[in-house]
Short mmCIF file of C-alpha atoms in Angstrom, two decimals:
data_model
loop_
_atom_site.label_atom_id
_atom_site.label_comp_id
_atom_site.label_asym_id
_atom_site.label_seq_id
_atom_site.Cartn_x
_atom_site.Cartn_y
_atom_site.Cartn_z
CA MET A 1 -19.55 74.36 -40.55
CA LYS A 2 -23.08 72.63 -41.55
CA GLU A 3 -26.03 73.54 -40.78
CA HIS A 4 -29.20 71.10 -40.59
CA TYR A 5 -33.51 72.03 -41.45
CA HIS A 6 -35.27 69.37 -41.11
CA ILE A 7 -38.31 69.99 -43.71
CA LEU A 8 -40.53 66.17 -42.90
CA SER A 9 -40.11 62.73 -41.40
CA LEU A 10 -42.40 60.43 -42.93
CA VAL A 11 -42.74 56.93 -41.81
CA VAL A 12 -42.63 53.76 -43.61
CA GLN A 13 -44.81 50.71 -42.53
CA LYS A 14 -47.43 49.46 -44.90
CA ASP A 15 -47.02 49.34 -48.84
CA SER A 16 -49.45 52.57 -49.84
CA ASP A 17 -46.60 54.42 -47.86
CA ILE A 18 -44.09 53.81 -50.59
CA PRO A 19 -46.59 56.13 -52.76
CA MET A 20 -46.76 59.06 -50.33
CA VAL A 21 -42.92 58.92 -49.96
CA ARG A 22 -42.59 59.30 -53.75
CA GLY A 23 -44.85 61.95 -53.95
CA LYS A 24 -43.74 64.17 -51.18
CA VAL A 25 -40.02 64.12 -52.68
CA LYS A 26 -42.23 64.53 -56.01
CA LEU A 27 -43.03 67.83 -54.15
CA LEU A 28 -41.03 69.21 -52.03
CA THR A 29 -38.18 68.80 -55.19
CA ARG A 30 -40.33 70.15 -58.00
CA SER A 31 -40.86 73.38 -55.36
CA ILE A 32 -37.63 74.23 -54.82
CA GLY A 33 -36.97 74.01 -58.82
CA CYS A 34 -35.61 71.10 -59.49
CA SER A 35 -35.44 69.76 -63.26
CA ARG A 36 -38.09 68.10 -64.32
CA GLU A 37 -35.42 65.09 -65.13
CA ARG A 38 -33.98 65.96 -61.09
CA VAL A 39 -37.62 65.17 -59.68
CA ALA A 40 -38.06 62.22 -60.89
CA CYS A 41 -35.01 60.56 -60.30
CA PHE A 42 -35.29 62.10 -56.77
CA ALA A 43 -38.76 60.69 -56.62
CA THR A 44 -38.00 57.13 -57.51
CA ALA A 45 -34.46 57.03 -55.15
CA ALA A 46 -36.77 57.92 -52.52
CA SER A 47 -39.30 55.55 -53.73
CA GLU A 48 -36.83 52.42 -53.74
CA LEU A 49 -35.53 53.42 -50.59
CA ALA A 50 -38.73 53.27 -48.69
CA ARG A 51 -39.50 50.17 -50.38
CA MET A 52 -36.00 48.69 -49.20
CA LEU A 53 -37.13 49.43 -45.32
CA LEU A 54 -40.79 48.20 -45.49
CA THR A 55 -38.81 44.36 -47.36
CA CYS A 56 -36.02 43.83 -46.31
CA CYS A 57 -35.86 45.79 -42.35
CA HIS A 58 -39.33 45.41 -41.32
CA GLY A 59 -40.38 48.87 -42.02
CA GLY A 60 -38.45 52.56 -40.45
CA LYS A 61 -38.75 55.78 -41.55
CA ALA A 62 -37.48 58.83 -44.33
CA LYS A 63 -36.44 61.73 -42.90
CA LEU A 64 -36.33 64.80 -45.75
CA VAL A 65 -33.45 67.57 -45.05
CA PHE A 66 -31.90 70.41 -46.43
CA GLN A 67 -27.98 71.19 -45.46
CA ARG A 68 -25.72 74.08 -46.15
CA SER A 69 -22.03 73.07 -45.68
CA GLY A 70 -18.96 75.44 -45.07
CA GLU A 71 -19.72 79.61 -44.35
CA VAL A 72 -18.14 80.74 -46.71
CA ASN A 73 -19.74 78.19 -49.42
CA THR A 74 -23.40 78.65 -49.20
CA GLU A 75 -24.51 76.06 -51.43
CA THR A 76 -27.53 73.67 -50.25
CA SER A 77 -27.34 70.29 -50.17
CA LEU A 78 -30.74 68.04 -50.16
CA GLU A 79 -30.56 65.11 -47.97
CA LEU A 80 -32.35 61.95 -47.52
CA ILE A 81 -32.12 59.66 -44.19
CA PHE A 82 -33.71 56.12 -44.22
CA SER A 83 -33.37 54.70 -41.14
CA ALA A 84 -35.01 50.69 -40.53
CA GLY A 85 -37.01 50.23 -37.54
CA GLY A 86 -35.30 47.68 -36.60
CA ASP A 87 -32.44 43.90 -37.53
CA CYS A 88 -32.08 44.26 -41.24
CA ARG A 89 -31.81 40.29 -41.73
CA THR A 90 -33.39 39.62 -45.17
CA VAL A 91 -33.88 41.27 -48.64
CA GLY A 92 -36.96 40.41 -50.45
CA PRO A 93 -38.90 37.25 -50.56
CA GLU A 94 -35.76 35.02 -51.50
CA GLN A 95 -34.72 35.85 -47.86
CA LYS A 96 -30.98 36.32 -48.27
CA VAL A 97 -28.70 37.79 -45.57
CA LEU A 98 -28.05 41.04 -45.74
CA SER A 99 -23.95 41.64 -45.77
CA ALA A 100 -22.30 43.19 -42.88
CA GLN A 101 -19.59 44.12 -45.65
CA ARG A 102 -20.19 47.69 -46.41
CA ASP A 103 -18.47 47.20 -50.57
CA GLU A 104 -20.28 44.36 -51.17
CA LEU A 105 -23.80 46.16 -49.45
CA LEU A 106 -23.18 49.21 -51.94
CA ALA A 107 -22.72 46.57 -54.96
CA THR A 108 -26.32 45.43 -54.58
CA PRO A 109 -29.39 46.67 -56.19
CA PRO A 110 -30.90 49.74 -55.33
CA PHE A 111 -27.60 51.07 -54.20
CA PRO A 112 -25.75 51.50 -57.83
CA ALA A 113 -28.30 53.41 -59.22
CA LEU A 114 -28.36 55.70 -55.81
CA GLN A 115 -24.98 56.48 -56.24
CA ARG A 116 -26.03 57.75 -59.52
CA VAL A 117 -28.39 59.82 -58.43
CA PHE A 118 -26.57 60.83 -55.60
CA ASP A 119 -23.47 63.02 -54.87
CA THR A 120 -23.08 60.84 -51.66
CA VAL A 121 -24.43 57.39 -50.25
CA GLU A 122 -23.29 56.13 -46.80
CA LEU A 123 -24.47 53.44 -44.64
CA HIS A 124 -24.62 53.57 -41.07
CA GLY A 125 -25.47 50.64 -38.43
CA GLY A 126 -27.34 47.16 -39.71
CA VAL A 127 -24.17 44.73 -38.23
CA GLY A 128 -25.69 42.53 -35.72
CA THR A 129 -28.60 44.35 -33.32
CA THR A 130 -27.66 48.06 -34.95
CA PRO A 131 -30.40 49.22 -37.33
CA LEU A 132 -29.74 50.23 -41.08
CA ALA A 133 -29.53 53.96 -41.60
CA ILE A 134 -28.92 55.26 -45.44
CA GLN A 135 -28.76 59.04 -45.45
CA CYS A 136 -28.11 60.12 -48.89
CA ARG A 137 -27.05 64.13 -50.22
CA SER A 138 -27.16 65.94 -53.36
CA THR A 139 -25.62 69.08 -53.93
CA LEU A 140 -28.81 71.13 -55.17
CA VAL A 141 -27.18 73.07 -58.01
CA GLY A 142 -28.04 77.17 -58.08
CA LEU A 143 -29.89 77.00 -55.11
CA PRO A 144 -27.86 78.91 -52.46
CA TRP A 145 -28.31 79.16 -49.11
CA SER A 146 -30.28 82.12 -47.93
CA GLU A 147 -32.96 83.63 -46.07
CA GLU A 148 -35.34 83.62 -49.07
CA LEU A 149 -35.05 80.11 -49.04
CA LEU A 150 -36.25 79.35 -45.26
CA PHE A 151 -38.78 81.69 -46.15
CA ARG A 152 -39.71 79.82 -49.66
CA ILE A 153 -39.33 76.26 -47.00
CA LYS A 154 -41.56 77.09 -44.51
CA ALA A 155 -44.00 77.38 -47.49
CA ILE A 156 -43.28 74.44 -48.92
CA ARG A 157 -43.94 72.54 -45.73
CA LYS A 158 -47.26 73.68 -45.61
CA GLU A 159 -47.92 72.56 -49.32
CA LEU A 160 -46.32 68.86 -47.51
CA PHE A 161 -48.79 69.00 -44.95
CA ALA A 162 -51.97 70.27 -47.01
CA ASP A 163 -52.68 66.58 -47.92
CA THR A 164 -51.74 65.06 -44.64
CA GLU A 165 -54.46 65.54 -42.43
CA GLU A 166 -56.71 62.67 -43.15
CA SER A 167 -53.37 60.70 -42.49
CA TYR A 168 -52.61 62.21 -39.70
CA MET A 169 -54.64 60.10 -36.57
CA GLU A 170 -53.60 56.69 -39.12
CA ASN A 171 -49.15 58.13 -39.08
CA LEU A 172 -49.70 58.60 -35.17
CA ARG A 173 -51.18 54.82 -34.54
CA ALA A 174 -47.58 53.69 -36.99
CA LYS A 175 -45.45 56.41 -34.70
CA HIS A 176 -47.47 54.72 -31.44
CA ASP A 177 -46.69 51.00 -33.00
CA GLU A 178 -43.33 52.01 -33.96
CA VAL A 179 -42.37 53.17 -30.16
CA VAL A 180 -44.21 50.20 -28.53
CA GLN A 181 -41.94 47.82 -31.12
CA LEU A 182 -38.76 50.04 -30.18
CA LEU A 183 -39.64 49.41 -26.52
CA LYS A 184 -40.25 45.63 -26.61
CA GLU A 185 -36.57 45.03 -28.50
CA LYS A 186 -34.96 47.94 -26.21
CA THR A 187 -36.46 45.67 -23.49
CA GLU A 188 -35.35 42.82 -25.07
CA GLN A 189 -31.82 44.13 -25.51
CA ASN A 190 -31.91 44.60 -22.18
CA ARG A 191 -32.54 41.22 -21.39
CA LEU A 192 -30.01 39.79 -23.59
CA LEU A 193 -27.41 42.11 -22.43
CA ASP A 194 -28.11 41.38 -18.36
CA LEU A 195 -27.60 37.79 -19.62
CA SER A 196 -24.52 38.32 -21.11
CA ASN A 197 -23.56 40.43 -17.88
CA ASN A 198 -24.35 37.39 -15.82
CA GLU A 199 -22.38 35.58 -17.39
CA LEU A 200 -19.39 37.32 -17.73
CA LEU A 201 -19.00 37.25 -14.17
CA GLN A 202 -19.84 33.93 -13.37
CA LEU A 203 -16.58 33.35 -15.52
CA SER A 204 -14.97 35.51 -14.29
CA ASN A 205 -15.74 34.12 -10.61
CA ASP A 206 -15.00 30.36 -11.78
CA LEU A 207 -11.49 31.60 -12.87
CA GLU A 208 -10.25 33.82 -10.01
CA VAL A 209 -11.93 31.48 -7.89
CA MET A 210 -10.19 28.11 -9.49
CA ALA A 211 -6.51 30.28 -9.86
CA GLN A 212 -6.18 31.13 -6.09
CA GLU A 213 -7.78 27.61 -5.60
CA ARG A 214 -5.00 26.04 -7.86
CA THR A 215 -2.48 28.57 -6.05
CA ILE A 216 -3.60 27.49 -2.72
CA ILE A 217 -2.98 24.42 -3.00
CA GLU A 218 0.08 24.65 -4.69
CA MET A 219 2.17 26.91 -2.23
CA SER A 220 0.06 24.36 0.41
CA LEU A 221 2.13 20.90 -0.90
CA LYS A 222 5.23 23.18 -1.28
CA ILE A 223 5.40 24.12 2.56
CA ALA A 224 4.47 20.58 3.36
CA ASP A 225 7.27 19.72 1.33
CA GLN A 226 9.02 22.09 3.58
CA VAL A 227 7.87 21.03 5.99
CA ARG A 228 8.51 16.90 5.93
CA ASN A 229 11.89 17.35 4.50
CA PRO A 230 12.91 18.84 8.74
CA ALA A 231 10.20 16.67 10.29
CA ALA A 232 11.72 13.40 8.99
CA VAL A 233 15.20 14.17 9.94
CA ILE A 234 13.91 15.31 13.53
CA GLY A 235 12.00 11.77 13.10
CA GLY A 236 14.49 9.53 12.41
CA LEU A 237 17.33 11.11 14.43
CA ALA A 238 14.91 10.51 17.66
CA LYS A 239 14.26 6.59 16.04
CA GLN A 240 17.82 6.51 16.37
CA LEU A 241 18.63 7.81 19.86
CA LEU A 242 16.12 5.54 21.21
CA LYS A 243 17.38 2.42 19.88
CA LYS A 244 20.70 3.20 20.83
CA GLY A 245 19.25 2.91 24.14
CA GLN A 246 20.93 3.81 27.42
CA LEU A 247 19.09 7.39 28.23
CA PRO A 248 16.88 8.30 31.04
CA ASP A 249 13.31 7.69 30.90
CA LYS A 250 12.49 11.09 30.85
CA VAL A 251 14.52 12.23 27.95
CA SER A 252 13.11 8.72 26.37
CA VAL A 253 9.72 10.20 26.83
CA LYS A 254 10.10 13.52 25.27
CA LEU A 255 11.84 11.70 22.06
CA VAL A 256 8.99 9.14 21.76
CA GLN A 257 6.64 11.83 21.24
CA ILE A 258 8.97 13.84 19.18
CA VAL A 259 9.07 10.91 16.98
CA GLU A 260 4.97 11.06 17.58
CA GLN A 261 4.89 14.77 16.51
CA ALA A 262 7.13 13.74 13.31
CA GLU A 263 4.81 10.97 12.11
CA HIS A 264 1.50 13.52 12.34
CA ILE A 265 3.35 16.40 10.06
CA ASP A 266 4.40 13.28 7.66
CA GLN A 267 0.37 12.36 8.07
CA ILE A 268 -0.68 16.24 7.09
CA VAL A 269 1.57 16.41 4.46
CA TYR A 270 0.01 13.17 3.28
CA ARG A 271 -3.17 14.52 3.05
CA PHE A 272 -2.26 17.43 0.83
CA HIS A 273 -1.12 15.70 -1.63
CA ALA A 274 -4.31 13.14 -1.18
CA MET A 275 -6.27 16.95 -1.99
CA ALA A 276 -3.84 17.66 -5.32
CA ASP A 277 -4.76 14.08 -6.21
CA GLU A 278 -8.52 14.35 -6.16
CA ARG A 279 -8.21 17.50 -7.95
CA ARG A 280 -6.35 15.26 -11.15
CA ASP A 281 -9.31 12.57 -10.60
CA LEU A 282 -11.61 15.23 -12.27
CA PHE A 283 -8.97 15.08 -15.71
CA ALA A 284 -10.13 12.63 -18.18
CA GLN A 285 -9.81 12.46 -21.99
CA GLN A 286 -11.96 14.86 -24.18
CA ASP A 287 -12.19 16.12 -27.22
CA LEU A 288 -10.50 19.40 -27.73
CA ILE A 289 -12.74 20.11 -31.24
CA GLY A 290 -15.63 19.40 -29.30
CA LEU A 291 -15.29 21.29 -26.76
CA VAL A 292 -14.07 24.53 -28.73
CA ARG A 293 -17.33 24.02 -30.52
CA GLU A 294 -19.40 23.83 -27.50
CA GLY A 295 -17.18 27.29 -26.54
CA LEU A 296 -18.55 28.93 -29.91
CA GLN A 297 -22.06 28.25 -28.70
CA ALA A 298 -21.28 30.07 -25.15
CA CYS A 299 -19.57 32.69 -26.00
CA PRO A 300 -22.60 35.72 -26.52
CA THR A 301 -19.78 38.22 -27.37
CA ILE A 302 -19.95 36.79 -30.98
CA GLY A 303 -23.56 37.00 -32.05
CA ASN A 304 -23.98 40.28 -30.44
CA ARG A 305 -20.72 41.88 -32.93
CA ALA A 306 -22.64 40.12 -36.04
CA ILE A 307 -18.59 38.45 -35.99
CA THR A 308 -17.88 35.29 -38.53
CA ALA A 309 -16.29 32.39 -36.81
CA ASP A 310 -13.93 30.94 -39.61
CA PHE A 311 -13.54 27.59 -37.65
CA LYS A 312 -11.18 24.75 -39.07
CA ALA A 313 -10.35 21.42 -37.63
CA GLY A 314 -9.64 18.08 -38.94
CA GLU A 315 -12.45 14.84 -39.07
CA GLN A 316 -10.85 13.08 -36.65
CA PRO A 317 -11.40 14.49 -32.22
CA VAL A 318 -7.94 15.49 -31.46
CA LEU A 319 -7.86 14.04 -27.54
CA ILE A 320 -6.32 15.58 -24.90
CA HIS A 321 -6.09 15.53 -20.62
CA ALA A 322 -8.04 17.83 -19.55
CA ASN A 323 -11.07 18.79 -16.55
CA ARG A 324 -13.64 19.25 -19.28
CA ARG A 325 -15.61 22.04 -16.64
CA VAL A 326 -12.61 23.96 -16.74
CA LEU A 327 -10.64 24.05 -19.98
CA LYS A 328 -14.57 25.12 -21.32
CA ILE A 329 -14.81 27.81 -19.02
CA ALA A 330 -10.55 29.21 -20.03
CA LEU A 331 -11.93 28.56 -24.04
CA VAL A 332 -14.54 30.78 -24.07
CA HIS A 333 -13.01 33.48 -22.49
CA ILE A 334 -10.24 33.51 -24.77
CA LEU A 335 -13.29 33.45 -27.91
CA ARG A 336 -14.64 36.45 -25.73
CA HIS A 337 -11.87 38.58 -25.71
CA ALA A 338 -10.91 37.90 -29.10
CA ALA A 339 -14.51 38.86 -29.91
CA SER A 340 -14.58 42.00 -27.92
CA VAL A 341 -11.61 43.97 -29.58
CA THR A 342 -12.48 42.32 -33.22
CA PRO A 343 -14.32 45.12 -35.47
CA SER A 344 -18.16 44.82 -35.22
CA GLY A 345 -18.77 42.43 -39.13
CA GLY A 346 -15.62 41.23 -38.75
CA ARG A 347 -14.22 37.71 -38.37
CA LEU A 348 -12.44 34.89 -36.16
CA LEU A 349 -9.57 32.87 -37.13
CA ILE A 350 -10.06 29.40 -35.51
CA ARG A 351 -7.94 26.33 -35.95
CA VAL A 352 -7.20 22.89 -34.01
CA ASP A 353 -4.42 21.43 -34.98
CA SER A 354 -2.20 18.38 -33.56
CA ASP A 355 1.01 17.03 -34.31
CA GLN A 356 2.87 13.97 -32.81
CA GLU A 357 3.19 15.96 -29.32
CA ASN A 358 0.85 18.55 -28.95
CA ALA A 359 -2.96 19.98 -30.21
CA THR A 360 -3.47 23.34 -30.49
CA VAL A 361 -5.76 25.94 -30.42
CA THR A 362 -5.23 28.96 -32.40
CA VAL A 363 -7.52 31.97 -32.23
CA ILE A 364 -6.76 35.04 -34.43
CA ASP A 365 -8.60 38.25 -33.99
CA GLN A 366 -9.02 41.61 -36.38
CA GLY A 367 -8.22 43.78 -33.58
CA ALA A 368 -5.14 46.21 -33.26
CA GLY A 369 -2.76 43.77 -31.51
CA PHE A 370 -1.33 44.00 -28.47
CA SER A 371 0.80 46.53 -26.85
CA GLU A 372 4.64 45.38 -25.64
CA THR A 373 3.09 46.50 -22.13
CA ILE A 374 0.39 44.07 -21.85
CA LEU A 375 2.38 41.44 -23.82
CA ASP A 376 5.03 41.20 -20.22
CA GLN A 377 2.35 41.63 -18.67
CA LEU A 378 1.13 38.38 -19.88
CA HIS A 379 4.39 37.02 -18.99
CA GLN A 380 4.07 37.91 -14.87
CA PRO A 381 2.72 36.19 -12.46
CA VAL A 382 -0.94 36.45 -11.78
CA ASP A 383 -1.52 39.70 -9.74
CA TYR A 384 -5.71 39.03 -8.20
CA THR A 385 -5.75 42.88 -7.20
CA ALA A 386 -5.06 43.51 -10.58
CA ARG A 387 -7.36 45.52 -12.63
CA ASN A 388 -5.72 46.61 -15.27
CA GLY A 389 -3.83 44.82 -18.73
CA HIS A 390 -5.71 41.35 -19.11
CA PRO A 391 -6.45 39.39 -16.47
CA GLY A 392 -8.25 37.24 -17.42
CA LEU A 393 -5.97 35.75 -19.98
CA SER A 394 -3.66 35.80 -16.93
CA LEU A 395 -6.07 33.31 -15.36
CA VAL A 396 -6.19 31.43 -18.36
CA ARG A 397 -3.08 30.30 -18.91
CA GLN A 398 -2.64 29.74 -15.11
CA ILE A 399 -5.25 26.55 -16.00
CA LEU A 400 -3.04 25.64 -19.25
CA THR A 401 -0.55 25.29 -16.71
CA GLU A 402 -2.87 23.05 -14.92
CA HIS A 403 -3.57 20.84 -17.53
CA GLN A 404 -0.03 20.74 -18.61
CA GLY A 405 -0.13 23.38 -21.73
CA GLU A 406 1.25 26.35 -22.19
CA LEU A 407 -0.07 30.18 -23.43
CA GLU A 408 1.60 31.86 -26.52
CA VAL A 409 0.25 35.73 -27.31
CA GLU A 410 1.08 37.33 -30.37
CA ASN A 411 0.96 39.16 -32.48
CA SER A 412 0.14 38.85 -36.33
CA THR A 413 1.99 40.06 -38.85
CA GLU A 414 -0.75 39.28 -41.53
CA PRO A 415 -2.74 42.12 -43.10
CA GLY A 416 -6.19 42.49 -41.26
CA GLN A 417 -4.89 40.42 -38.66
CA GLY A 418 -4.39 41.12 -34.98
CA GLY A 419 -3.30 39.35 -31.79
CA ARG A 420 -2.86 35.61 -32.17
CA LEU A 421 -3.75 33.24 -29.14
CA VAL A 422 -2.12 29.86 -29.34
CA LEU A 423 -3.27 27.76 -26.57
CA ARG A 424 -0.83 24.41 -27.07
CA PHE A 425 -1.16 20.84 -25.03
CA PRO A 426 0.51 18.08 -24.98
CA LEU A 427 -0.98 15.10 -26.31
CA PHE A 428 0.66 12.56 -23.82
CA TRP A 429 0.75 13.61 -19.90
CA ARG A 430 3.71 13.23 -17.61
CA GLU A 431 2.96 12.70 -14.21
CA GLN A 432 6.05 12.13 -11.05
CA GLY A 433 8.17 10.20 -14.71
CA LYS A 434 5.60 8.27 -16.23
CA SER A 435 3.54 9.27 -19.62
CA LEU A 436 -0.39 9.01 -19.42
CA ARG A 437 -3.14 9.40 -22.04
#
């Protein structure tokens, strides 16, 4: 059980706020009986954290809190919470990017010094568009949690607020500016979210429409071929009977009609095949490396989750026979899936390789991997009414089939890796017994 008692919140918006934060922490810790050394350490740490908020995160706020831990243990802890007002993109005038890796960030100043002053230093957020929050906690030895302490805290709060009357309106304006800025950021985030949702909706619709269209054409061709054979047999037999002659006129007229309808059925089948040929005309030589690069740029999930895309490919183009628009949609969907299951601030491994026969795109995420049920579903025919599992990946598999390729889905055995998706394409297309480059 933890009990919190909020003391004071301070806005950090300008350079003059740093000594104010230092002075308030110094006054608070001195009022509760901390030693001179501890007072100096706490005050210095607070000023360094306030300076970091101002220089790295464009300002924020500092919260001073007392905390009691446990029902039996009545020790009191001092907690300083410094929250950024926005994204933490740079550090100081050198414009260095803040690392999303917690261990790397804790190894940079002022965190090593903070860890010597406080019992615990915890980081929250600070990845992508999530603001950074630094929570520092230290047990105040010799200061038990009691009713007397609560009465003292009330008096201390009056003392802390005693010299803030002159800056009250200024702080109020700063808070107003902070609220306005938060509203602007929220509006921008909502706009980006709407764009992402629209892109995802369009992506899903395109995938489903293309897969349905392809399935309908395949079914039509199969049905047409099944009809063509008996129609050809019927037409051929009717022609043979007409050649023999010696048939009544009425029978001859009916046989002629049968031959004509058989030829009409053959023309319908021909038109179905022409539709498939028109779709094949959309395929051309495409550079697979360039398509993957375009897919990375068109995948908003990677940037929104601050994920690092580790992309490696050769210097020479990898040419495949593909429908550029359709295959790019499939690649974006694969990248979006991998980014969505990877933790924020994580890493995607993307490779483009080729040998004498095939070109492959390998995408490895840092998620939890695929369950046996999902792996089994991805090897089943597409169910357009399904709402569970990964129907999107099944549709991608259909697109790859259209490119005479295949999608391999498995779980990586390497530490720190989750699912592995391999898109395999033939370098040479085979159509009706011919090899197409």
